[in-house]
Amino acid sequence: MTAPRAFILGYPVGHSRSPMLHGYWLRTLGLPGSYGLADVAPDALPGFFADWQRNGFTGGNVTVPHKVAVVPFLARIDATARAIGAVNTIWTEDGDLVGGNTDVGGFIANLDHLAPGWDAGSRSAVVLGAGGAARAAAYGLLGRGMHVHLVNRTRENAQALAEHFGAGVTTHARVDLPELMAEAGLLVNTTALGMLGKPLLEIDLAPLPQRAVVYDIVYVPLYTPLLQQAAARGHRVVDGLGMLLHQAVPGFTRWFSAMPVVTDELRALVEADIRAKTPGA
Ligand SMILES: NC(=O)c1ccc[n+]([C@@H]2O[C@H](COP(=O)([O-])OP(=O)(O)OC[C@H]3O[C@@H](n4cnc5c(N)ncnc54)[C@H](OP(=O)(O)O)[C@@H]3O)[C@@H](O)[C@H]2O)c1
């Protein structure tokens, strides 16, 4: 039997840290197999799937800009990918290609890991953003019985997300943030703001109750200005790196038939890489 081969499919994809983390698990678990980059332009996607057998792929991850475009090449997608409307993980079942979305599980597992009991108090979460990551966050939070208050630069995008998920998600204007924050148990940034090279997220955390957790899914830099402000005010903070690490677990388990663990050593390895390549991270 040939060793399993997995990939991260994107365009461009050279910046991805997925090969580093899957490579770490293959090495430390002593498993045969490989995980490589699949840098595939949109017009080359049909050819990529036509060559699947010849390349001997077991499955892989999917990132920007292919998360929706891969769906027509798959036999089916799971319930989470249907709810989110995007696929980030592909595997094979009885010869069929199946797509799923593990960002939801990664988002929640990271929160449970770094801020246990985060959902013990207020059932109200404020989510900034309305893109793909916000969909994953909203779906995960709804699954934990939270009400999601969405605030986004483009209100129509937030409204489309709220319509998709129903009554558990409501949209609000930015001026409503102080009032929303005063009732919240969780504040999440899912926008690109605060990321290296992007504008800062300008927000005053003063109205947020002390018990509220602040979660930023941006992980370059690791401790964004939002998290620094939150930590200085005494809030428990959750950074985005763990979401990346936890979302990788189900894919690895399917492709390589062994369940990996998100260890402090793995986190330190990826953190060191981010710091080495990010001035001031
Ligand atoms: N930690 C992880 O594992 C993980 C996973 C996925 C994503 N992420 C990170 O999450 C961020 C969002 O990813 P995504 O896939 O959701 O992207 P996306 O679908 O492109 O959505 C981007 C979101 O950011 C908002 N935004 C962008 N620029 C803005 C600006 N200048 N001012 C205000 N709002 C702005 C957009 O608002 P509009 O609707 O108004 O355009 C939208 O809500 C990225 O930084 C990504 O790296 C992290």
Short mmCIF file of C-alpha atoms and ligand atoms in Angstrom, two decimals:
data_model
loop_
_atom_site.label_atom_id
_atom_site.label_comp_id
_atom_site.label_asym_id
_atom_site.label_seq_id
_atom_site.Cartn_x
_atom_site.Cartn_y
_atom_site.Cartn_z
CA MET A 1 0.00 0.00 0.00
CA THR A 2 1.32 3.48 -0.85
CA ALA A 3 1.74 6.03 1.93
CA PRO A 4 -1.14 8.54 2.32
CA ARG A 5 -0.65 11.87 0.54
CA ALA A 6 -2.47 15.01 1.63
CA PHE A 7 -2.31 18.67 0.57
CA ILE A 8 -3.31 22.24 1.24
CA LEU A 9 -5.06 23.52 -1.88
CA GLY A 10 -5.06 27.30 -2.38
CA TYR A 11 -3.80 30.15 -4.55
CA PRO A 12 -1.38 31.44 -3.53
CA VAL A 13 -0.65 29.00 -0.71
CA GLY A 14 3.08 29.37 -0.04
CA HIS A 15 2.42 31.23 3.25
CA SER A 16 0.40 28.33 4.72
CA ARG A 17 1.55 26.84 8.02
CA SER A 18 -0.48 23.65 7.47
CA PRO A 19 2.51 21.65 6.09
CA MET A 20 4.44 22.55 9.25
CA LEU A 21 1.75 21.33 11.62
CA HIS A 22 0.78 18.17 9.72
CA GLY A 23 4.50 17.43 9.22
CA TYR A 24 5.00 17.75 12.99
CA TRP A 25 2.25 15.20 13.67
CA LEU A 26 3.51 12.76 11.00
CA ARG A 27 7.01 12.99 12.49
CA THR A 28 6.09 12.74 16.17
CA LEU A 29 3.58 9.91 15.59
CA GLY A 30 6.10 8.09 13.37
CA LEU A 31 3.59 7.67 10.54
CA PRO A 32 4.30 7.17 6.83
CA GLY A 33 2.74 9.80 4.55
CA SER A 34 3.21 13.34 3.37
CA TYR A 35 1.42 16.70 3.36
CA GLY A 36 2.37 19.26 0.73
CA LEU A 37 1.40 22.49 -0.97
CA ALA A 38 -1.03 22.45 -3.91
CA ASP A 39 -0.71 25.94 -5.40
CA VAL A 40 -3.50 25.80 -7.98
CA ALA A 41 -4.92 28.75 -9.93
CA PRO A 42 -8.74 28.83 -10.26
CA ASP A 43 -8.67 27.84 -13.94
CA ALA A 44 -6.50 24.82 -13.10
CA LEU A 45 -8.95 23.41 -10.52
CA PRO A 46 -10.67 20.93 -12.93
CA GLY A 47 -7.25 19.53 -13.88
CA PHE A 48 -6.29 19.18 -10.22
CA PHE A 49 -9.32 16.99 -9.51
CA ALA A 50 -8.94 15.06 -12.81
CA ASP A 51 -5.41 14.11 -11.68
CA TRP A 52 -6.51 13.07 -8.16
CA GLN A 53 -6.03 9.29 -8.65
CA ARG A 54 -2.77 9.68 -10.56
CA ASN A 55 -1.40 11.83 -7.73
CA GLY A 56 -2.48 9.24 -5.17
CA PHE A 57 -4.14 11.78 -2.88
CA THR A 58 -5.92 10.66 0.28
CA GLY A 59 -7.41 14.10 0.89
CA GLY A 60 -6.44 17.59 1.90
CA ASN A 61 -7.31 21.05 3.13
CA VAL A 62 -8.79 23.83 1.05
CA THR A 63 -8.16 27.53 1.54
CA VAL A 64 -8.72 30.86 -0.22
CA PRO A 65 -9.95 31.18 -2.99
CA HIS A 66 -11.21 27.60 -3.46
CA LYS A 67 -13.45 26.95 -0.41
CA VAL A 68 -16.66 27.24 -2.44
CA ALA A 69 -15.25 26.42 -5.90
CA VAL A 70 -14.30 22.84 -4.91
CA VAL A 71 -17.90 21.81 -4.13
CA PRO A 72 -18.86 20.75 -7.72
CA PHE A 73 -15.89 18.33 -7.76
CA LEU A 74 -17.08 16.46 -4.66
CA ALA A 75 -19.62 13.63 -4.42
CA ARG A 76 -21.13 15.22 -1.30
CA ILE A 77 -20.46 17.64 1.56
CA ASP A 78 -21.25 17.16 5.24
CA ALA A 79 -23.88 19.02 7.28
CA THR A 80 -21.43 21.58 8.69
CA ALA A 81 -20.05 22.46 5.25
CA ARG A 82 -23.65 22.84 4.04
CA ALA A 83 -24.48 25.15 6.95
CA ILE A 84 -21.37 27.28 6.37
CA GLY A 85 -21.51 27.12 2.57
CA ALA A 86 -17.78 26.34 2.30
CA VAL A 87 -15.42 23.35 2.41
CA ASN A 88 -12.01 23.40 4.11
CA THR A 89 -11.33 19.64 4.32
CA ILE A 90 -11.64 16.85 1.72
CA TRP A 91 -11.36 13.11 2.32
CA THR A 92 -12.36 9.92 0.53
CA GLU A 93 -15.15 7.53 1.55
CA ASP A 94 -15.54 4.33 -0.48
CA GLY A 95 -13.83 6.02 -3.42
CA ASP A 96 -16.02 9.16 -3.23
CA LEU A 97 -14.61 12.62 -2.51
CA VAL A 98 -16.37 14.15 0.50
CA GLY A 99 -16.04 17.74 1.78
CA GLY A 100 -16.43 19.07 5.31
CA ASN A 101 -15.79 22.22 7.30
CA THR A 102 -13.62 21.94 10.42
CA ASP A 103 -13.30 25.70 11.07
CA VAL A 104 -16.41 25.52 13.28
CA GLY A 105 -14.94 22.77 15.47
CA GLY A 106 -11.56 24.53 15.50
CA PHE A 107 -13.13 27.82 16.57
CA ILE A 108 -15.00 26.21 19.49
CA ALA A 109 -12.25 23.75 20.55
CA ASN A 110 -9.77 26.62 20.84
CA LEU A 111 -12.22 28.64 22.97
CA ASP A 112 -12.91 25.65 25.25
CA HIS A 113 -9.17 24.97 25.52
CA LEU A 114 -8.00 28.50 26.32
CA ALA A 115 -11.04 29.87 28.20
CA PRO A 116 -12.81 26.92 29.85
CA GLY A 117 -16.26 27.83 31.19
CA TRP A 118 -16.51 30.80 28.79
CA ASP A 119 -20.21 30.01 28.23
CA ALA A 120 -21.15 29.65 31.90
CA GLY A 121 -22.45 33.22 32.28
CA SER A 122 -24.05 35.50 29.69
CA ARG A 123 -25.62 33.82 26.61
CA SER A 124 -24.78 36.86 24.51
CA ALA A 125 -21.82 37.01 22.09
CA VAL A 126 -20.77 40.03 20.01
CA VAL A 127 -19.17 39.00 16.72
CA LEU A 128 -17.36 41.57 14.56
CA GLY A 129 -17.35 40.66 10.86
CA ALA A 130 -19.60 38.81 8.44
CA GLY A 131 -17.23 36.89 6.15
CA GLY A 132 -16.45 33.17 5.97
CA ALA A 133 -14.83 33.07 9.41
CA ALA A 134 -17.82 34.86 10.95
CA ARG A 135 -20.10 32.16 9.51
CA ALA A 136 -18.03 29.47 11.20
CA ALA A 137 -17.99 31.42 14.47
CA ALA A 138 -21.74 32.12 14.41
CA TYR A 139 -22.61 28.50 13.64
CA GLY A 140 -20.36 27.23 16.43
CA LEU A 141 -21.73 29.73 18.94
CA LEU A 142 -25.35 28.94 18.02
CA GLY A 143 -24.54 25.28 18.62
CA ARG A 144 -23.53 26.23 22.17
CA GLY A 145 -26.81 28.07 22.78
CA MET A 146 -25.41 31.59 22.43
CA HIS A 147 -27.22 34.51 20.84
CA VAL A 148 -24.97 36.16 18.25
CA HIS A 149 -24.98 39.95 17.83
CA LEU A 150 -23.26 40.76 14.54
CA VAL A 151 -21.58 44.07 13.74
CA ASN A 152 -19.96 44.48 10.33
CA ARG A 153 -18.67 47.33 8.15
CA THR A 154 -21.13 46.35 5.37
CA ARG A 155 -24.48 45.87 7.12
CA GLU A 156 -25.95 43.99 4.10
CA ASN A 157 -23.33 41.25 4.50
CA ALA A 158 -24.25 40.90 8.17
CA GLN A 159 -27.95 40.78 7.26
CA ALA A 160 -27.33 38.03 4.69
CA LEU A 161 -25.54 35.99 7.37
CA ALA A 162 -28.34 36.57 9.89
CA GLU A 163 -30.99 35.51 7.34
CA HIS A 164 -29.01 32.35 6.66
CA PHE A 165 -28.89 31.32 10.33
CA GLY A 166 -32.28 32.61 11.57
CA ALA A 167 -33.41 34.09 14.87
CA GLY A 168 -30.26 33.29 16.87
CA VAL A 169 -28.29 35.94 14.96
CA THR A 170 -29.18 39.66 14.92
CA THR A 171 -27.37 42.53 13.21
CA HIS A 172 -26.52 45.90 14.68
CA ALA A 173 -24.90 49.20 13.77
CA ARG A 174 -21.44 49.99 15.08
CA VAL A 175 -22.83 52.76 17.32
CA ASP A 176 -24.73 50.04 19.24
CA LEU A 177 -21.48 48.34 20.28
CA PRO A 178 -21.15 49.86 23.80
CA GLU A 179 -24.68 48.73 24.71
CA LEU A 180 -24.13 45.25 23.20
CA MET A 181 -20.77 44.82 24.89
CA ALA A 182 -22.25 45.70 28.30
CA GLU A 183 -24.38 42.50 28.15
CA ALA A 184 -21.85 40.22 26.45
CA GLY A 185 -19.99 37.20 27.78
CA LEU A 186 -17.83 36.99 24.67
CA LEU A 187 -16.45 39.43 22.09
CA VAL A 188 -14.99 37.93 18.90
CA ASN A 189 -13.10 39.64 16.10
CA THR A 190 -13.48 37.74 12.83
CA THR A 191 -12.58 40.68 10.58
CA ALA A 192 -9.18 41.03 8.98
CA LEU A 193 -8.59 44.19 11.07
CA GLY A 194 -5.53 44.00 13.33
CA MET A 195 -3.79 41.58 10.97
CA LEU A 196 -0.29 42.48 9.86
CA GLY A 197 -0.56 44.96 6.99
CA LYS A 198 -4.25 45.78 7.69
CA PRO A 199 -5.69 48.75 9.60
CA LEU A 200 -6.13 48.43 13.38
CA LEU A 201 -9.44 47.45 14.90
CA GLU A 202 -10.49 50.63 16.71
CA ILE A 203 -12.66 49.63 19.65
CA ASP A 204 -13.04 50.80 23.25
CA LEU A 205 -13.47 47.78 25.52
CA ALA A 206 -14.54 49.85 28.55
CA PRO A 207 -18.23 48.74 28.48
CA LEU A 208 -17.31 45.02 28.48
CA PRO A 209 -17.93 43.29 31.84
CA GLN A 210 -14.79 41.96 33.53
CA ARG A 211 -15.91 38.32 33.16
CA ALA A 212 -16.23 38.59 29.35
CA VAL A 213 -13.76 36.68 27.17
CA VAL A 214 -12.12 38.40 24.18
CA TYR A 215 -11.26 36.21 21.17
CA ASP A 216 -9.36 37.39 18.08
CA ILE A 217 -9.11 34.84 15.28
CA VAL A 218 -6.39 36.87 13.56
CA TYR A 219 -3.08 35.18 14.47
CA VAL A 220 -0.47 37.24 12.63
CA PRO A 221 0.57 38.93 14.88
CA LEU A 222 -0.14 36.40 17.63
CA TYR A 223 -1.20 38.95 20.23
CA THR A 224 -3.12 41.55 18.30
CA PRO A 225 -3.64 45.06 19.68
CA LEU A 226 -7.22 43.98 20.53
CA LEU A 227 -5.95 41.13 22.71
CA GLN A 228 -3.31 43.36 24.27
CA GLN A 229 -5.97 45.93 25.21
CA ALA A 230 -8.24 43.15 26.57
CA ALA A 231 -5.46 41.52 28.63
CA ALA A 232 -4.46 44.92 30.06
CA ARG A 233 -8.08 45.35 31.21
CA GLY A 234 -8.00 41.94 32.92
CA HIS A 235 -10.12 39.94 30.44
CA ARG A 236 -9.37 36.33 29.57
CA VAL A 237 -8.08 36.36 25.98
CA VAL A 238 -8.07 33.73 23.23
CA ASP A 239 -5.78 34.09 20.20
CA GLY A 240 -6.42 32.68 16.72
CA LEU A 241 -3.49 30.29 16.42
CA GLY A 242 -5.26 27.54 18.37
CA MET A 243 -8.18 27.68 15.91
CA LEU A 244 -5.76 26.89 13.08
CA LEU A 245 -4.24 24.02 15.09
CA HIS A 246 -7.55 22.52 16.24
CA GLN A 247 -9.24 22.73 12.82
CA ALA A 248 -6.45 20.51 11.46
CA VAL A 249 -7.17 17.55 13.79
CA PRO A 250 -10.18 15.94 12.00
CA GLY A 251 -8.51 16.05 8.56
CA PHE A 252 -5.29 14.47 9.81
CA THR A 253 -7.30 11.76 11.59
CA ARG A 254 -9.13 10.83 8.37
CA TRP A 255 -6.10 10.90 6.02
CA PHE A 256 -3.52 9.25 8.25
CA SER A 257 -5.77 7.07 10.48
CA ALA A 258 -4.39 8.40 13.76
CA MET A 259 -5.76 11.08 16.07
CA PRO A 260 -3.18 13.85 16.67
CA VAL A 261 -3.07 16.13 19.72
CA VAL A 262 -2.62 19.90 19.84
CA THR A 263 0.36 20.04 22.20
CA ASP A 264 2.20 23.00 23.72
CA GLU A 265 5.24 21.87 21.70
CA LEU A 266 3.34 22.15 18.40
CA ARG A 267 2.01 25.55 19.37
CA ALA A 268 5.52 26.72 20.28
CA LEU A 269 6.83 25.49 16.92
CA VAL A 270 4.27 27.45 14.91
CA GLU A 271 4.57 30.48 17.23
CA ALA A 272 8.33 30.55 16.66
CA ASP A 273 7.78 30.51 12.89
CA ILE A 274 5.27 33.37 13.08
CA ARG A 275 7.58 35.42 15.31
CA ALA A 276 10.56 34.77 13.03
CA LYS A 277 8.64 36.04 10.01
CA THR A 278 6.62 38.82 11.68
CA PRO A 279 8.44 41.88 12.99
CA GLY A 280 7.03 42.77 16.41
CA ALA A 281 4.84 39.64 16.74
N1 LIG B 1 -7.45 31.47 13.12
C1 LIG B 1 -7.88 30.82 12.08
O1 LIG B 1 -7.76 29.59 11.97
C2 LIG B 1 -8.60 31.58 10.99
C3 LIG B 1 -9.49 30.92 10.13
C4 LIG B 1 -10.13 31.66 9.13
C5 LIG B 1 -9.87 33.03 9.02
N2 LIG B 1 -9.00 33.63 9.87
C6 LIG B 1 -8.74 35.08 9.75
O2 LIG B 1 -9.98 35.77 9.86
C7 LIG B 1 -9.99 36.94 9.07
C8 LIG B 1 -11.23 36.96 8.19
O3 LIG B 1 -11.24 35.84 7.34
P1 LIG B 1 -12.51 35.52 6.39
O4 LIG B 1 -12.20 34.25 5.71
O5 LIG B 1 -13.78 35.66 7.15
O6 LIG B 1 -12.41 36.74 5.34
P2 LIG B 1 -13.58 37.37 4.46
O7 LIG B 1 -14.63 36.35 4.16
O8 LIG B 1 -12.89 38.08 3.36
O9 LIG B 1 -14.27 38.46 5.44
C9 LIG B 1 -13.54 39.60 5.85
C10 LIG B 1 -14.32 40.34 6.95
O10 LIG B 1 -13.49 41.42 7.42
C11 LIG B 1 -14.17 42.67 7.21
N3 LIG B 1 -13.19 43.70 6.83
C12 LIG B 1 -12.15 43.55 5.97
N4 LIG B 1 -11.47 44.71 5.87
C13 LIG B 1 -12.10 45.60 6.67
C14 LIG B 1 -11.90 46.97 6.99
N5 LIG B 1 -10.88 47.68 6.45
N6 LIG B 1 -12.75 47.57 7.87
C15 LIG B 1 -13.77 46.86 8.42
N7 LIG B 1 -14.03 45.57 8.15
C16 LIG B 1 -13.20 44.94 7.28
C17 LIG B 1 -15.16 42.40 6.09
O11 LIG B 1 -16.20 43.35 6.15
P3 LIG B 1 -17.13 43.68 4.85
O12 LIG B 1 -18.23 42.63 4.85
O13 LIG B 1 -17.61 45.03 5.11
O14 LIG B 1 -16.23 43.57 3.63
C18 LIG B 1 -15.61 40.98 6.46
O15 LIG B 1 -16.54 41.02 7.52
C19 LIG B 1 -8.66 36.91 8.30
O16 LIG B 1 -7.76 37.75 8.96
C20 LIG B 1 -8.20 35.48 8.39
O17 LIG B 1 -6.80 35.36 8.37
C21 LIG B 1 -8.36 32.95 10.86
#
